[in-house]
PDB file of C-alpha atoms in Angstrom:
ATOM      1  CA  MET A   1     -22.948  -5.429   1.234  1.00 63.00           C
ATOM      2  CA  SER A   2     -25.541  -3.937   3.574  1.00 73.00           C
ATOM      3  CA  LEU A   3     -26.711  -0.340   3.348  1.00 73.00           C
ATOM      4  CA  GLN A   4     -24.827   0.513   6.587  1.00 67.00           C
ATOM      5  CA  GLU A   5     -21.600  -1.021   5.182  1.00 70.00           C
ATOM      6  CA  LYS A   6     -22.023   0.840   1.965  1.00 73.00           C
ATOM      7  CA  GLU A   7     -22.450   4.138   3.791  1.00 73.00           C
ATOM      8  CA  THR A   8     -19.404   3.424   5.924  1.00 72.00           C
ATOM      9  CA  LEU A   9     -17.355   2.627   2.838  1.00 73.00           C
ATOM     10  CA  GLU A  10     -18.460   5.917   1.263  1.00 79.00           C
ATOM     11  CA  LEU A  11     -17.500   7.895   4.319  1.00 76.00           C
ATOM     12  CA  ALA A  12     -14.104   6.128   4.490  1.00 75.00           C
ATOM     13  CA  GLN A  13     -13.526   6.918   0.841  1.00 79.00           C
ATOM     14  CA  ALA A  14     -14.403  10.556   1.386  1.00 85.00           C
ATOM     15  CA  LYS A  15     -11.944  10.662   4.306  1.00 82.00           C
ATOM     16  CA  MET A  16      -9.253   9.224   2.054  1.00 85.00           C
ATOM     17  CA  GLN A  17      -9.673  12.261  -0.238  1.00 87.00           C
ATOM     18  CA  GLU A  18      -8.508  14.449   2.672  1.00 88.00           C
ATOM     19  CA  TYR A  19      -5.223  12.406   2.843  1.00 93.00           C
ATOM     20  CA  LEU A  20      -4.774  12.706  -0.956  1.00 92.00           C
ATOM     21  CA  GLN A  21      -4.590  16.459  -0.468  1.00 93.00           C
ATOM     22  CA  ASP A  22      -1.515  16.115   1.807  1.00 95.00           C
ATOM     23  CA  ASN A  23       1.768  17.070   0.169  1.00 95.00           C
ATOM     24  CA  ALA A  24       3.705  14.115   1.705  1.00 94.00           C
ATOM     25  CA  VAL A  25       1.084  11.644   0.339  1.00 95.00           C
ATOM     26  CA  CYS A  26       1.204  13.358  -3.017  1.00 93.00           C
ATOM     27  CA  SER A  27       4.982  13.045  -3.029  1.00 92.00           C
ATOM     28  CA  MET A  28       4.647   9.285  -3.198  1.00 90.00           C
ATOM     29  CA  ASP A  29       3.751   9.826  -6.877  1.00 93.00           C
ATOM     30  CA  GLU A  30       7.406  10.848  -7.445  1.00 91.00           C
ATOM     31  CA  TYR A  31       8.839   7.432  -6.589  1.00 88.00           C
ATOM     32  CA  VAL A  32       8.697   4.303  -8.701  1.00 85.00           C
ATOM     33  CA  GLN A  33       7.461   1.321  -6.754  1.00 80.00           C
ATOM     34  CA  HIS A  34       7.197  -1.706  -9.074  1.00 70.00           C
ATOM     35  CA  GLY A  35       7.966  -1.633 -12.773  1.00 74.00           C
ATOM     36  CA  THR A  36       6.649   1.688 -13.975  1.00 80.00           C
ATOM     37  CA  THR A  37       4.070   2.173 -11.178  1.00 85.00           C
ATOM     38  CA  SER A  38       4.560   4.973  -8.707  1.00 93.00           C
ATOM     39  CA  THR A  39       4.239   4.337  -4.973  1.00 94.00           C
ATOM     40  CA  LEU A  40       1.078   6.469  -4.878  1.00 95.00           C
ATOM     41  CA  GLN A  41      -0.483   4.561  -7.785  1.00 94.00           C
ATOM     42  CA  HIS A  42       0.479   1.278  -6.083  1.00 95.00           C
ATOM     43  CA  CYS A  43      -1.129   2.351  -2.766  1.00 95.00           C
ATOM     44  CA  LEU A  44      -4.335   3.440  -4.525  1.00 94.00           C
ATOM     45  CA  SER A  45      -4.485   0.042  -6.281  1.00 93.00           C
ATOM     46  CA  VAL A  46      -4.094  -1.666  -2.893  1.00 95.00           C
ATOM     47  CA  VAL A  47      -6.957   0.414  -1.583  1.00 94.00           C
ATOM     48  CA  ARG A  48      -9.183  -0.506  -4.506  1.00 90.00           C
ATOM     49  CA  ILE A  49      -8.373  -4.224  -4.357  1.00 94.00           C
ATOM     50  CA  SER A  50      -8.671  -4.346  -0.542  1.00 95.00           C
ATOM     51  CA  CYS A  51     -12.190  -2.858  -0.755  1.00 91.00           C
ATOM     52  CA  ALA A  52     -13.055  -5.269  -3.504  1.00 90.00           C
ATOM     53  CA  ILE A  53     -11.871  -8.256  -1.496  1.00 94.00           C
ATOM     54  CA  ALA A  54     -13.786  -7.231   1.623  1.00 93.00           C
ATOM     55  CA  ALA A  55     -17.027  -6.445  -0.310  1.00 88.00           C
ATOM     56  CA  GLY A  56     -16.812  -9.283  -2.704  1.00 88.00           C
ATOM     57  CA  LEU A  57     -16.228 -11.870   0.001  1.00 92.00           C
ATOM     58  CA  HIS A  58     -18.725 -10.185   2.397  1.00 91.00           C
ATOM     59  CA  ILE A  59     -16.046  -9.783   5.088  1.00 94.00           C
ATOM     60  CA  ARG A  60     -16.972  -7.406   7.881  1.00 93.00           C
ATOM     61  CA  VAL A  61     -14.218  -4.828   8.164  1.00 94.00           C
ATOM     62  CA  ASN A  62     -13.686  -1.371   9.478  1.00 94.00           C
ATOM     63  CA  TYR A  63     -13.427   0.308   6.108  1.00 92.00           C
ATOM     64  CA  GLU A  64     -11.814   3.464   7.518  1.00 92.00           C
ATOM     65  CA  ASN A  65      -8.908   1.428   8.960  1.00 95.00           C
ATOM     66  CA  LEU A  66      -8.774  -0.761   5.899  1.00 95.00           C
ATOM     67  CA  ILE A  67      -8.529   2.211   3.483  1.00 94.00           C
ATOM     68  CA  LEU A  68      -6.074   4.231   5.571  1.00 95.00           C
ATOM     69  CA  GLY A  69      -3.870   1.138   6.196  1.00 97.00           C
ATOM     70  CA  ALA A  70      -3.855   0.331   2.476  1.00 97.00           C
ATOM     71  CA  LEU A  71      -3.236   3.975   1.467  1.00 96.00           C
ATOM     72  CA  LEU A  72      -0.320   4.464   3.877  1.00 97.00           C
ATOM     73  CA  HIS A  73       1.216   0.973   3.899  1.00 96.00           C
ATOM     74  CA  ASP A  74       4.130   2.233   1.799  1.00 94.00           C
ATOM     75  CA  PHE A  75       4.372   5.731   3.240  1.00 95.00           C
ATOM     76  CA  TYR A  76       8.145   5.591   3.555  1.00 88.00           C
ATOM     77  CA  LEU A  77       8.812   8.616   1.281  1.00 78.00           C
ATOM     78  CA  TYR A  78      12.031   7.761  -0.499  1.00 76.00           C
ATOM     79  CA  ASP A  79      13.230   6.049  -3.666  1.00 75.00           C
ATOM     80  CA  TRP A  80      13.919   2.476  -2.397  1.00 64.00           C
ATOM     81  CA  HIS A  81      16.000   1.725  -5.482  1.00 62.00           C
ATOM     82  CA  ASN A  82      18.883   3.873  -4.242  1.00 72.00           C
ATOM     83  CA  HIS A  83      18.232   4.151  -0.510  1.00 62.00           C
ATOM     84  CA  VAL A  84      20.648   2.700   2.056  1.00 64.00           C
ATOM     85  CA  ASP A  85      19.311   2.008   5.587  1.00 65.00           C
ATOM     86  CA  GLU A  86      22.205   0.806   7.730  1.00 63.00           C
ATOM     87  CA  GLY A  87      22.415  -2.574   5.991  1.00 65.00           C
ATOM     88  CA  VAL A  88      18.690  -3.425   6.444  1.00 67.00           C
ATOM     89  CA  LEU A  89      17.034  -4.369   3.236  1.00 65.00           C
ATOM     90  CA  HIS A  90      14.122  -2.220   2.077  1.00 59.00           C
ATOM     91  CA  GLY A  91      11.626  -5.114   2.263  1.00 61.00           C
ATOM     92  CA  PHE A  92      12.293  -5.593   5.907  1.00 67.00           C
ATOM     93  CA  ALA A  93      12.716  -1.937   7.034  1.00 78.00           C
ATOM     94  CA  HIS A  94      10.047  -0.026   5.073  1.00 87.00           C
ATOM     95  CA  PRO A  95       6.983  -1.162   6.907  1.00 91.00           C
ATOM     96  CA  HIS A  96       8.296   0.275  10.138  1.00 91.00           C
ATOM     97  CA  ILE A  97       9.445   3.508   8.425  1.00 90.00           C
ATOM     98  CA  ALA A  98       6.042   3.853   6.784  1.00 95.00           C
ATOM     99  CA  CYS A  99       4.297   3.290  10.127  1.00 96.00           C
ATOM    100  CA  LYS A 100       6.457   5.832  11.941  1.00 96.00           C
ATOM    101  CA  ASN A 101       5.794   8.378   9.150  1.00 96.00           C
ATOM    102  CA  ALA A 102       2.038   7.748   9.266  1.00 97.00           C
ATOM    103  CA  ALA A 103       1.908   7.923  13.098  1.00 97.00           C
ATOM    104  CA  MET A 104       3.899  11.121  13.191  1.00 95.00           C
ATOM    105  CA  ARG A 105       2.096  12.925  10.352  1.00 95.00           C
ATOM    106  CA  PHE A 106      -1.460  11.667  10.804  1.00 95.00           C
ATOM    107  CA  HIS A 107      -1.648  10.192  14.329  1.00 95.00           C
ATOM    108  CA  VAL A 108      -3.196   6.966  12.866  1.00 96.00           C
ATOM    109  CA  ASN A 109      -4.655   4.534  15.374  1.00 98.00           C
ATOM    110  CA  ALA A 110      -3.082   1.249  16.556  1.00 98.00           C
ATOM    111  CA  GLU A 111      -5.068  -0.845  14.031  1.00 98.00           C
ATOM    112  CA  VAL A 112      -3.821   1.213  11.077  1.00 98.00           C
ATOM    113  CA  GLN A 113      -0.365   0.956  12.405  1.00 98.00           C
ATOM    114  CA  HIS A 114      -0.768  -2.855  12.616  1.00 98.00           C
ATOM    115  CA  ILE A 115      -1.927  -3.011   9.065  1.00 98.00           C
ATOM    116  CA  ILE A 116       1.105  -0.991   7.911  1.00 97.00           C
ATOM    117  CA  THR A 117       3.711  -2.925   9.904  1.00 96.00           C
ATOM    118  CA  THR A 118       2.402  -6.374   8.924  1.00 96.00           C
ATOM    119  CA  HIS A 119       1.804  -5.898   5.152  1.00 93.00           C
ATOM    120  CA  MET A 120       5.090  -7.558   4.226  1.00 90.00           C
ATOM    121  CA  TRP A 121       4.292 -10.842   5.884  1.00 88.00           C
ATOM    122  CA  PRO A 122       5.547 -13.562   5.297  1.00 79.00           C
ATOM    123  CA  LEU A 123       8.859 -11.822   4.516  1.00 73.00           C
ATOM    124  CA  THR A 124       8.713 -10.170   7.940  1.00 76.00           C
ATOM    125  CA  LEU A 125       8.004 -13.447   9.824  1.00 73.00           C
ATOM    126  CA  ARG A 126       7.697 -11.870  13.285  1.00 84.00           C
ATOM    127  CA  PHE A 127       5.078  -9.327  12.155  1.00 84.00           C
ATOM    128  CA  VAL A 128       1.963 -11.428  11.362  1.00 87.00           C
ATOM    129  CA  PRO A 129      -1.353  -9.826  10.279  1.00 93.00           C
ATOM    130  CA  ARG A 130      -3.815 -10.434  13.167  1.00 95.00           C
ATOM    131  CA  SER A 131      -6.924  -8.657  11.922  1.00 97.00           C
ATOM    132  CA  ARG A 132      -9.186  -9.105   8.946  1.00 98.00           C
ATOM    133  CA  GLU A 133      -8.104  -5.678   7.645  1.00 98.00           C
ATOM    134  CA  ALA A 134      -4.370  -6.444   7.950  1.00 98.00           C
ATOM    135  CA  VAL A 135      -4.766  -9.856   6.174  1.00 98.00           C
ATOM    136  CA  ILE A 136      -6.743  -8.268   3.356  1.00 98.00           C
ATOM    137  CA  VAL A 137      -4.200  -5.463   2.776  1.00 98.00           C
ATOM    138  CA  CYS A 138      -1.323  -7.942   2.960  1.00 97.00           C
ATOM    139  CA  LEU A 139      -2.973 -10.075   0.232  1.00 97.00           C
ATOM    140  CA  ALA A 140      -3.999  -7.079  -1.866  1.00 97.00           C
ATOM    141  CA  ASP A 141      -0.423  -5.773  -1.723  1.00 96.00           C
ATOM    142  CA  LYS A 142       0.961  -9.103  -3.005  1.00 96.00           C
ATOM    143  CA  TYR A 143      -1.544  -9.170  -5.786  1.00 95.00           C
ATOM    144  CA  CYS A 144      -0.974  -5.612  -6.891  1.00 94.00           C
ATOM    145  CA  SER A 145       2.826  -5.923  -6.605  1.00 91.00           C
ATOM    146  CA  THR A 146       2.817  -9.041  -8.832  1.00 91.00           C
ATOM    147  CA  LEU A 147       0.716  -7.366 -11.540  1.00 90.00           C
ATOM    148  CA  GLU A 148       2.762  -4.158 -11.416  1.00 86.00           C
ATOM    149  CA  THR A 149       6.091  -5.981 -11.623  1.00 85.00           C
ATOM    150  CA  ALA A 150       4.895  -8.156 -14.485  1.00 84.00           C
ATOM    151  CA  ALA A 151       3.599  -5.132 -16.377  1.00 76.00           C
ATOM    152  CA  GLY A 152       6.891  -3.413 -15.895  1.00 60.00           C
ATOM    153  CA  MET A 153       8.776  -6.431 -17.208  1.00 58.00           C
ATOM    154  CA  VAL A 154       6.513  -6.545 -20.329  1.00 59.00           C
ATOM    155  CA  HIS A 155       7.047  -2.824 -20.837  1.00 54.00           C
ATOM    156  CA  ALA A 156      10.846  -3.227 -20.531  1.00 55.00           C
ATOM    157  CA  ALA A 157      10.829  -6.209 -22.906  1.00 55.00           C
ATOM    158  CA  ALA A 158       8.736  -4.321 -25.487  1.00 57.00           C
ATOM    159  CA  ALA A 159      11.098  -1.352 -25.322  1.00 57.00           C
ATOM    160  CA  LEU A 160      14.083  -3.635 -25.796  1.00 56.00           C
ATOM    161  CA  PHE A 161      12.349  -5.309 -28.750  1.00 59.00           C
ATOM    162  CA  ARG A 162      11.515  -1.919 -30.348  1.00 63.00           C
ATOM    163  CA  LYS A 163      15.132  -0.793 -29.852  1.00 65.00           C
ATOM    164  CA  ARG A 164      16.546  -3.887 -31.581  1.00 65.00           C
ATOM    165  CA  ARG A 165      14.228  -3.513 -34.546  1.00 63.00           C
ATOM    166  CA  VAL A 166      15.521   0.054 -35.336  1.00 57.00           C
TER     167      VAL A 166
END
């Protein structure tokens, strides 16, 4: 990573801290995403993994767009486990809801909106990631989701095992 890229990454991370002061962003910590992981924890993991992928593979990216897209990719602001959205499954609907919320609240640019709306590809076949940042966030989301779901399953199995032993 070049010095300029490192400085850009540090500026983008500092800007992310401003978003983490926002009440709506903080409210994502109230909703469970995968297993026992909150939506905010999940999004922060996607930020961390996205930056690691870009830096580790020496991929030139706009770190501000990458970080904001990763942070806000699940900015839908509801508990998806008991939310009904006119017959549309959460996996298909939430990228567009998150994008609308991010655009309304933070006026994010078109590239950040693209990252948010395409992060569920290939489930959302028509919405294909077309930038390096969008592909990285999409992959990081799959990686984090898999780990979080598996950890939740292990946690649930351990709790069941402890319960049976008593």
